[in-house]
mmCIF file of C-alpha atoms in Angstrom:
data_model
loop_
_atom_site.group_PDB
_atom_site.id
_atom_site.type_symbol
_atom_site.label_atom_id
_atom_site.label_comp_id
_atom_site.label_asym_id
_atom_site.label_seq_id
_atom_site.Cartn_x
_atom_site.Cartn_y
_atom_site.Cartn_z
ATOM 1 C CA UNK A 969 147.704 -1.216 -37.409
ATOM 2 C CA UNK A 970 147.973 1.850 -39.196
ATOM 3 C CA UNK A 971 146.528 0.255 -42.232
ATOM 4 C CA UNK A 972 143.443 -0.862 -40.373
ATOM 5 C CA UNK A 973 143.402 2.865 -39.010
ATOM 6 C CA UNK A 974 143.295 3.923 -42.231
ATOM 7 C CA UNK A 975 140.851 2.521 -43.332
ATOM 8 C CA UNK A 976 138.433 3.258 -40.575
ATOM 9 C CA UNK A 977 139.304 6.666 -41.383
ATOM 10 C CA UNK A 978 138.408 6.281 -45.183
ATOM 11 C CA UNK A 979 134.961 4.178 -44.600
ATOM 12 C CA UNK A 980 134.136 7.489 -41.812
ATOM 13 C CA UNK A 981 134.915 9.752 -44.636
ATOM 14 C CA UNK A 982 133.115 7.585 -47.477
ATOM 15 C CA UNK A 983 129.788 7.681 -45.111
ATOM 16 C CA UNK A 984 130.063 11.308 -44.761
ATOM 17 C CA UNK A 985 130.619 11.956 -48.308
ATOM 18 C CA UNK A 986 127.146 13.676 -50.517
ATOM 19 C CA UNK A 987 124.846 12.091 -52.284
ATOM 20 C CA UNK A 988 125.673 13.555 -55.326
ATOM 21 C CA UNK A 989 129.376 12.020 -55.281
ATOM 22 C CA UNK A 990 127.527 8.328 -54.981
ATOM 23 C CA UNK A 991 125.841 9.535 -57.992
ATOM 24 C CA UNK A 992 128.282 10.187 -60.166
ATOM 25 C CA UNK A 993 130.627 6.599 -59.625
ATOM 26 C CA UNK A 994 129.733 2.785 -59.603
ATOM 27 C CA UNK A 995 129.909 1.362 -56.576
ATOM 28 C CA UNK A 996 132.181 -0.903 -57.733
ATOM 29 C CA UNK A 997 134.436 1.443 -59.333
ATOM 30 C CA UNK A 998 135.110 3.004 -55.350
ATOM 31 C CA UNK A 999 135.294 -0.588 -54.140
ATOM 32 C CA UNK A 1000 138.042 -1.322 -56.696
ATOM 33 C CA UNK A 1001 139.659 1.585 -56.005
ATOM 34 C CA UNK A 1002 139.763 1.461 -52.402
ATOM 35 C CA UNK A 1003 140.960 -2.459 -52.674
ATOM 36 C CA UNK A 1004 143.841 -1.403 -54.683
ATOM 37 C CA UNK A 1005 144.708 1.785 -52.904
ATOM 38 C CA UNK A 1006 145.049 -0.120 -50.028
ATOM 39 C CA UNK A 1007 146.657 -3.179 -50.742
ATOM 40 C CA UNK A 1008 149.502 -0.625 -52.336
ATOM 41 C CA UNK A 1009 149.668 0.795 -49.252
ATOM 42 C CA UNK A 1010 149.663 -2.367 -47.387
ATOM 43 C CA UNK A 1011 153.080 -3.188 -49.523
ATOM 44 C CA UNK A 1012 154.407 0.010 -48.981
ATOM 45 C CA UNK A 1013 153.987 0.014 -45.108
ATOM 46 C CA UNK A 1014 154.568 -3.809 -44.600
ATOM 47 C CA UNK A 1015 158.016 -4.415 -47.177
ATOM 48 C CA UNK A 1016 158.970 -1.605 -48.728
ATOM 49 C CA UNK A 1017 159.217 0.495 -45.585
ATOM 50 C CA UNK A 1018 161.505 -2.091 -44.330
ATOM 51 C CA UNK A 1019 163.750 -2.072 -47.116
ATOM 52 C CA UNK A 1020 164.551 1.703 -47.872
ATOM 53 C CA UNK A 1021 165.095 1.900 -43.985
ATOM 54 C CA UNK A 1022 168.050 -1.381 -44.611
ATOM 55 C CA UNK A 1023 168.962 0.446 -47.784
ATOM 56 C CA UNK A 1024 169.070 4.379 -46.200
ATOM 57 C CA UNK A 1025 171.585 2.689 -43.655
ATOM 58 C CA UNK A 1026 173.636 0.430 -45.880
ATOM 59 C CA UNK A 1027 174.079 3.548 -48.203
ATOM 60 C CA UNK A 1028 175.123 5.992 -44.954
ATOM 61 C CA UNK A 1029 177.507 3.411 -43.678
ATOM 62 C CA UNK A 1030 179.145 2.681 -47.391
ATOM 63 C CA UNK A 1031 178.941 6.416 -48.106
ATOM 64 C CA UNK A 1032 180.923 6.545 -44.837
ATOM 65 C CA UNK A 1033 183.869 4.176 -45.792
ATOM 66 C CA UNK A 1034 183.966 5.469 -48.895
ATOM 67 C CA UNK A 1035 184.662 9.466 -47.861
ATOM 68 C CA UNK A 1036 187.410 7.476 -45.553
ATOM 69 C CA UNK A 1037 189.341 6.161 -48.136
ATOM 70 C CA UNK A 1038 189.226 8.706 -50.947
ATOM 71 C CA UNK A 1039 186.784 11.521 -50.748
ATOM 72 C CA UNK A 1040 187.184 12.166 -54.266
ATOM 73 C CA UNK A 1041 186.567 9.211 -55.563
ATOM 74 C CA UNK A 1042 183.373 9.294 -53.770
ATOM 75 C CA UNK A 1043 182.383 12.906 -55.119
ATOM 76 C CA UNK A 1044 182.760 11.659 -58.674
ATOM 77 C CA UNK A 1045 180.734 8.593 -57.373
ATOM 78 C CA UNK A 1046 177.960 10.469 -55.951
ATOM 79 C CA UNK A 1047 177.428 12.965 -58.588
ATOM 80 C CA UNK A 1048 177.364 10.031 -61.611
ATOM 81 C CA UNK A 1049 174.992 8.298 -59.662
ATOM 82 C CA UNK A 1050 172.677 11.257 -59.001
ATOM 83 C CA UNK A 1051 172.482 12.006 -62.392
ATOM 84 C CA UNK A 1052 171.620 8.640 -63.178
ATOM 85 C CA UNK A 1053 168.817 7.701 -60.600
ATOM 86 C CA UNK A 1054 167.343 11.556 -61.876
ATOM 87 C CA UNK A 1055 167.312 10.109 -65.431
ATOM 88 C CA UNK A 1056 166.047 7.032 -63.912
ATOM 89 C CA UNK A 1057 163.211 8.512 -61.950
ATOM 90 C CA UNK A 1058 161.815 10.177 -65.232
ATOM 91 C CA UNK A 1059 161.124 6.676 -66.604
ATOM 92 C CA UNK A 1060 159.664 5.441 -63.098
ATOM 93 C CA UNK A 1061 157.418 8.345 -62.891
ATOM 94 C CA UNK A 1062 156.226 6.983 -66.253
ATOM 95 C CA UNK A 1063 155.557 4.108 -65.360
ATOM 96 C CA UNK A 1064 153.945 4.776 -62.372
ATOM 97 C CA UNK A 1065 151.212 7.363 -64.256
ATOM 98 C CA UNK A 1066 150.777 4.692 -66.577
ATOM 99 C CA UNK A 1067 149.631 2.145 -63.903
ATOM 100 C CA UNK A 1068 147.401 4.817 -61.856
ATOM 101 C CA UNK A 1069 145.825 4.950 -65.701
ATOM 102 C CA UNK A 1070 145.119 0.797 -65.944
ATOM 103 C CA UNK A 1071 144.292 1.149 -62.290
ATOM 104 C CA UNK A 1072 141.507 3.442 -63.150
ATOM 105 C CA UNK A 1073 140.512 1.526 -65.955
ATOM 106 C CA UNK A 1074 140.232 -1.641 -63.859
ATOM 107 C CA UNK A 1075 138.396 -0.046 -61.194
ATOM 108 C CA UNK A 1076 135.760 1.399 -64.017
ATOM 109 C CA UNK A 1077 135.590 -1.722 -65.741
ATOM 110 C CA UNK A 1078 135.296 -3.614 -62.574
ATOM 111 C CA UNK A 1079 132.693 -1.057 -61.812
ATOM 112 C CA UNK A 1080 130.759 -1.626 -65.260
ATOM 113 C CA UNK A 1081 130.607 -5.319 -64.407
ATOM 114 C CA UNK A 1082 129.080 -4.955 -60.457
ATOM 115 C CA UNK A 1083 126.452 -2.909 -62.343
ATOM 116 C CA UNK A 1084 125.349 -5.038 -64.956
ATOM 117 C CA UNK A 1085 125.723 -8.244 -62.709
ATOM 118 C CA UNK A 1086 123.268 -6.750 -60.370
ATOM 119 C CA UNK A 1087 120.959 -5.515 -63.079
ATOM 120 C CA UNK A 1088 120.528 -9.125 -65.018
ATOM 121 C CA UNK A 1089 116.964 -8.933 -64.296
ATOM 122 C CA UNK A 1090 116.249 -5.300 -65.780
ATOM 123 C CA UNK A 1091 118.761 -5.762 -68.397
ATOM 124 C CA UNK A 1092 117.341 -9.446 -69.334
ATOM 125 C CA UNK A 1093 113.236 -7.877 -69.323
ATOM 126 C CA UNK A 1094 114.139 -5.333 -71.919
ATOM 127 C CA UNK A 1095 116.528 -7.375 -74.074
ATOM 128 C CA UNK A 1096 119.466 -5.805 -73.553
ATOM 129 C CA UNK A 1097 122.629 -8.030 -73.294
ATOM 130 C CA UNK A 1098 123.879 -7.243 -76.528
ATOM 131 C CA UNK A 1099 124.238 -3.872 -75.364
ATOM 132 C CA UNK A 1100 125.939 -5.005 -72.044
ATOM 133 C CA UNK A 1101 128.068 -7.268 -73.761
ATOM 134 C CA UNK A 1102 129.533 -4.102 -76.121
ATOM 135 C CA UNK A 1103 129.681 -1.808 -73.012
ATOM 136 C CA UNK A 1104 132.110 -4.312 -71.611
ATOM 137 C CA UNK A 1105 133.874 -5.318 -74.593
ATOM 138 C CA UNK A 1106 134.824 -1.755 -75.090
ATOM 139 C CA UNK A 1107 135.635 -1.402 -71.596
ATOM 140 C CA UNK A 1108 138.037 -4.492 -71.789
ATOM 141 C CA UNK A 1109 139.679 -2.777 -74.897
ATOM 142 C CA UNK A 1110 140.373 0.008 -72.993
ATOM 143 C CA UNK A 1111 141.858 -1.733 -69.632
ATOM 144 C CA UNK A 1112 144.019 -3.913 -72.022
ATOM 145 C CA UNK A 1113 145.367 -0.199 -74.128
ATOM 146 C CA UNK A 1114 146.448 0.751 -70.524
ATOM 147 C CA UNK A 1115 147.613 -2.334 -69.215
ATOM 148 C CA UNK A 1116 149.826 -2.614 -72.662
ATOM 149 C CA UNK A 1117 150.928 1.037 -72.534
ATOM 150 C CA UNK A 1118 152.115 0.272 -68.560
ATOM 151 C CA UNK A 1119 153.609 -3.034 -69.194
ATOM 152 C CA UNK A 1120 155.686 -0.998 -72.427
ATOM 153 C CA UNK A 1121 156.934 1.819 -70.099
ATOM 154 C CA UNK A 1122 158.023 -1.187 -67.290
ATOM 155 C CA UNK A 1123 159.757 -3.105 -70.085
ATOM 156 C CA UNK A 1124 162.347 0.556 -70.785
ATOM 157 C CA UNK A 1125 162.744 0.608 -67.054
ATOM 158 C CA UNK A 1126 165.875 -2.135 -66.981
ATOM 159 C CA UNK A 1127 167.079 -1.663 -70.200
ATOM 160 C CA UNK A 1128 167.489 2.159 -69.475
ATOM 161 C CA UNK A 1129 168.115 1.872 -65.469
ATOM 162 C CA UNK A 1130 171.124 -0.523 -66.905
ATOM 163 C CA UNK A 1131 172.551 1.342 -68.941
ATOM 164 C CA UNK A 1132 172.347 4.577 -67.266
ATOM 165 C CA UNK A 1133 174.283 2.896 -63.850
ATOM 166 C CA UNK A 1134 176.651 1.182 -65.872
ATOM 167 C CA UNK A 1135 177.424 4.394 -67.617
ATOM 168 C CA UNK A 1136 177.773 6.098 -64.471
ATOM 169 C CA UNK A 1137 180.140 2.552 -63.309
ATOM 170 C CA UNK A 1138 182.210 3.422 -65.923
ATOM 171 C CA UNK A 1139 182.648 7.312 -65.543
ATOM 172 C CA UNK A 1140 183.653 6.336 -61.492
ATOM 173 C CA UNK A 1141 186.320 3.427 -63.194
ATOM 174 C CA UNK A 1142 187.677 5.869 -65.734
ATOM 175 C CA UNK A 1143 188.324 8.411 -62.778
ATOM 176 C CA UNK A 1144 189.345 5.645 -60.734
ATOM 177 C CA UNK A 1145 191.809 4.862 -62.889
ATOM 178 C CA UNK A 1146 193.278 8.382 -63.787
ATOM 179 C CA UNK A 1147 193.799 9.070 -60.306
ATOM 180 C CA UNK A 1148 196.174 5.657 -60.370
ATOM 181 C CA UNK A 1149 197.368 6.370 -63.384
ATOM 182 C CA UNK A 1150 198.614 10.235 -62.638
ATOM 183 C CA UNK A 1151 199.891 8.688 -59.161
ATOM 184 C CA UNK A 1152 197.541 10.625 -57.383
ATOM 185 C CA UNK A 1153 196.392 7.629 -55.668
ATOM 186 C CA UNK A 1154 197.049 3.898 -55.753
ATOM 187 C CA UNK A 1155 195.281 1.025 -56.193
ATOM 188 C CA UNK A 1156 195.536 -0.099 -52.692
ATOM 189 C CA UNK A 1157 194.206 2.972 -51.112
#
């Protein structure tokens, strides 16, 4: 529902947008753009919504227990895992500019295509596929850069995500095990 108002609310504002804005993009460049927007936005509000509200209550309820049975142990917890979904996020946020750049590129080169498919007849009279065909040959080149740049950041996103958690796993252990160790605790509790 609120997708559907949304969008109401964007064709409303589209319609009472200037002339001069039309002028300046492909209609098919807004169309992809819109399409994509919204079907982001359709995931966001239909799944992921769901899930951080599941996870946002799974995490309150284990932060919970935890502060129950050893409050320090679940300081040290908290702060290594901070500091690792912060180094974490700086990877995510590049990969997340990167795709809002291929998603650009897509909606231009989707754009450059709607334009020349409904020119055939103009571009056909004065000879001018050749030219077409380069315009989106170099427009493909440029989609694929920025889908190969995005798909390069996603690939660091495990690897580093990994390694940063099971850093911070190990840093709660080590603790974990000093407070046994030093009798400050004991394994049971």
């Amino acid at each position: 529902r609120s997708v559907c108002s949304l969008q109401r609310e964007l064709s409303r504002h589209l319609q009472s947008l200037p002339l001069p804005f039309f002028a300046l993009r492909r209609p098919g460049e807004l169309t992809a753009r819109i399409t994509g927007s919204l079907s982001r936005l359709r995931r966001t509000v239909g799944g992921d919504l769901a899930n951080a509200v599941r996870n946002a209550i799974m995490l309150v309820g284990a932060t919970v227990l935890m502060i129950v049975l050893d409050w320090r142990l679940t300081l040290v917890a908290t702060v290594r895992f901070l500091v690792a979904g912060t180094a974490v996020s700086f990877v995510l946020r590049a990969v997340k500019g990167a795709a809002l750049v291929a998603e650009d590129e897509a909606a231009k080169t989707s754009g450059l295509l709607a334009e020349i498919l409904g020119n055939i007849p103009v571009i056909k009279a004065f000879v001018r596929e050749e030219h077409e065909l380069q315009r989106v040959e170099q427009a493909l080149a440029r989609l694929l850069a920025a889908n190969l740049r995005r798909e390069r950041r996603a690939l660091l996103l495990l690897p580093i995500g990994n390694t940063v958690g099971f850093a911070a796993l190990a840093g709660v252990l080590l603790f974990g095990i000093e407070e046994v160790s030093t009798g400050k605790t004991t394994g049971g509790t």
